[in-house]
Amino acid sequence: MLQVTSFKLTKRRIFKMAPLHHHFELLGWKEPKIVFRFLIVAILFALLSLSTLDAVNRQHDVEAANEYRRQSC
């Protein structure tokens, strides 16, 4: 969608080719390098999502404990 919108508005492309990994191949990157970089990015996003999930659960636990304290008084 970015590629199409950008091309319609500016007549220039964001990526040289789709799918995205072909863009990097056209820039001269070797396939193992692309795969490894994408793997690193995927792991970082997975860790980010797990950390935010943990933060949400902790906040929920605190709110539940506070509600329990209010009801027991």
PDB file of C-alpha atoms in Angstrom:
ATOM      1  CA  MET A   1       0.000   0.000   0.000  1.00  0.00           C
ATOM      2  CA  LEU A   2       2.865   2.382   0.769  1.00  0.00           C
ATOM      3  CA  GLN A   3       4.451   1.650  -2.575  1.00  0.00           C
ATOM      4  CA  VAL A   4       1.246   2.308  -4.529  1.00  0.00           C
ATOM      5  CA  THR A   5       0.358   5.469  -2.620  1.00  0.00           C
ATOM      6  CA  SER A   6       3.862   6.851  -2.897  1.00  0.00           C
ATOM      7  CA  PHE A   7       4.001   6.152  -6.625  1.00  0.00           C
ATOM      8  CA  LYS A   8       0.625   7.781  -7.264  1.00  0.00           C
ATOM      9  CA  LEU A   9       1.548  10.909  -5.317  1.00  0.00           C
ATOM     10  CA  THR A  10       5.222  11.381  -6.212  1.00  0.00           C
ATOM     11  CA  LYS A  11       5.762   9.135  -9.262  1.00  0.00           C
ATOM     12  CA  ARG A  12       8.660   7.549  -7.331  1.00  0.00           C
ATOM     13  CA  ARG A  13       8.855   4.130  -5.738  1.00  0.00           C
ATOM     14  CA  ILE A  14       9.894   3.447  -2.148  1.00  0.00           C
ATOM     15  CA  PHE A  15      11.199  -0.059  -2.880  1.00  0.00           C
ATOM     16  CA  LYS A  16      12.959  -1.242  -6.004  1.00  0.00           C
ATOM     17  CA  MET A  17      10.939  -4.466  -6.123  1.00  0.00           C
ATOM     18  CA  ALA A  18       8.337  -6.385  -4.161  1.00  0.00           C
ATOM     19  CA  PRO A  19       8.355  -8.550  -2.051  1.00  0.00           C
ATOM     20  CA  LEU A  20      10.621  -6.656   0.319  1.00  0.00           C
ATOM     21  CA  HIS A  21      13.491  -9.164   0.352  1.00  0.00           C
ATOM     22  CA  HIS A  22      13.937  -8.696  -3.412  1.00  0.00           C
ATOM     23  CA  HIS A  23      14.494  -4.989  -2.801  1.00  0.00           C
ATOM     24  CA  PHE A  24      17.494  -5.853  -0.640  1.00  0.00           C
ATOM     25  CA  GLU A  25      18.770  -8.370  -3.199  1.00  0.00           C
ATOM     26  CA  LEU A  26      18.740  -5.602  -5.820  1.00  0.00           C
ATOM     27  CA  LEU A  27      20.764  -3.451  -3.413  1.00  0.00           C
ATOM     28  CA  GLY A  28      23.450  -6.146  -3.451  1.00  0.00           C
ATOM     29  CA  TRP A  29      22.758  -7.982  -0.207  1.00  0.00           C
ATOM     30  CA  LYS A  30      23.263 -11.749  -0.242  1.00  0.00           C
ATOM     31  CA  GLU A  31      20.289 -13.937   0.677  1.00  0.00           C
ATOM     32  CA  PRO A  32      21.777 -15.315   3.956  1.00  0.00           C
ATOM     33  CA  LYS A  33      22.406 -11.754   5.150  1.00  0.00           C
ATOM     34  CA  ILE A  34      18.804 -10.776   4.374  1.00  0.00           C
ATOM     35  CA  VAL A  35      17.390 -13.834   6.134  1.00  0.00           C
ATOM     36  CA  PHE A  36      19.552 -13.278   9.219  1.00  0.00           C
ATOM     37  CA  ARG A  37      18.645  -9.572   9.443  1.00  0.00           C
ATOM     38  CA  PHE A  38      14.937 -10.367   9.087  1.00  0.00           C
ATOM     39  CA  LEU A  39      15.314 -13.041  11.787  1.00  0.00           C
ATOM     40  CA  ILE A  40      16.909 -10.540  14.172  1.00  0.00           C
ATOM     41  CA  VAL A  41      14.123  -8.021  13.542  1.00  0.00           C
ATOM     42  CA  ALA A  42      11.463 -10.707  14.085  1.00  0.00           C
ATOM     43  CA  ILE A  43      13.042 -11.744  17.396  1.00  0.00           C
ATOM     44  CA  LEU A  44      13.225  -8.109  18.559  1.00  0.00           C
ATOM     45  CA  PHE A  45       9.554  -7.555  17.729  1.00  0.00           C
ATOM     46  CA  ALA A  46       8.610 -10.798  19.517  1.00  0.00           C
ATOM     47  CA  LEU A  47      10.507  -9.692  22.637  1.00  0.00           C
ATOM     48  CA  LEU A  48       8.882  -6.272  22.471  1.00  0.00           C
ATOM     49  CA  SER A  49       5.416  -7.791  22.247  1.00  0.00           C
ATOM     50  CA  LEU A  50       6.096 -10.172  25.127  1.00  0.00           C
ATOM     51  CA  SER A  51       7.420  -7.362  27.304  1.00  0.00           C
ATOM     52  CA  THR A  52       4.362  -5.195  26.677  1.00  0.00           C
ATOM     53  CA  LEU A  53       2.086  -8.162  27.359  1.00  0.00           C
ATOM     54  CA  ASP A  54       3.864  -8.718  30.678  1.00  0.00           C
ATOM     55  CA  ALA A  55       3.516  -5.032  31.566  1.00  0.00           C
ATOM     56  CA  VAL A  56      -0.228  -5.133  30.839  1.00  0.00           C
ATOM     57  CA  ASN A  57      -0.633  -8.258  32.990  1.00  0.00           C
ATOM     58  CA  ARG A  58       1.263  -6.656  35.863  1.00  0.00           C
ATOM     59  CA  GLN A  59      -0.922  -3.540  35.676  1.00  0.00           C
ATOM     60  CA  HIS A  60      -4.024  -5.735  35.660  1.00  0.00           C
ATOM     61  CA  ASP A  61      -2.755  -7.638  38.727  1.00  0.00           C
ATOM     62  CA  VAL A  62      -2.157  -4.371  40.605  1.00  0.00           C
ATOM     63  CA  GLU A  63      -5.642  -3.102  39.750  1.00  0.00           C
ATOM     64  CA  ALA A  64      -7.210  -6.409  40.810  1.00  0.00           C
ATOM     65  CA  ALA A  65      -5.323  -6.350  44.133  1.00  0.00           C
ATOM     66  CA  ASN A  66      -6.414  -2.768  44.796  1.00  0.00           C
ATOM     67  CA  GLU A  67     -10.040  -3.656  44.018  1.00  0.00           C
ATOM     68  CA  TYR A  68      -9.848  -6.650  46.382  1.00  0.00           C
ATOM     69  CA  ARG A  69      -8.463  -4.406  49.159  1.00  0.00           C
ATOM     70  CA  ARG A  70     -11.282  -1.894  48.639  1.00  0.00           C
ATOM     71  CA  GLN A  71     -13.940  -4.604  48.823  1.00  0.00           C
ATOM     72  CA  SER A  72     -12.521  -6.231  51.946  1.00  0.00           C
ATOM     73  CA  CYS A  73     -12.502  -3.009  53.993  1.00  0.00           C
TER      74      CYS A  73
END
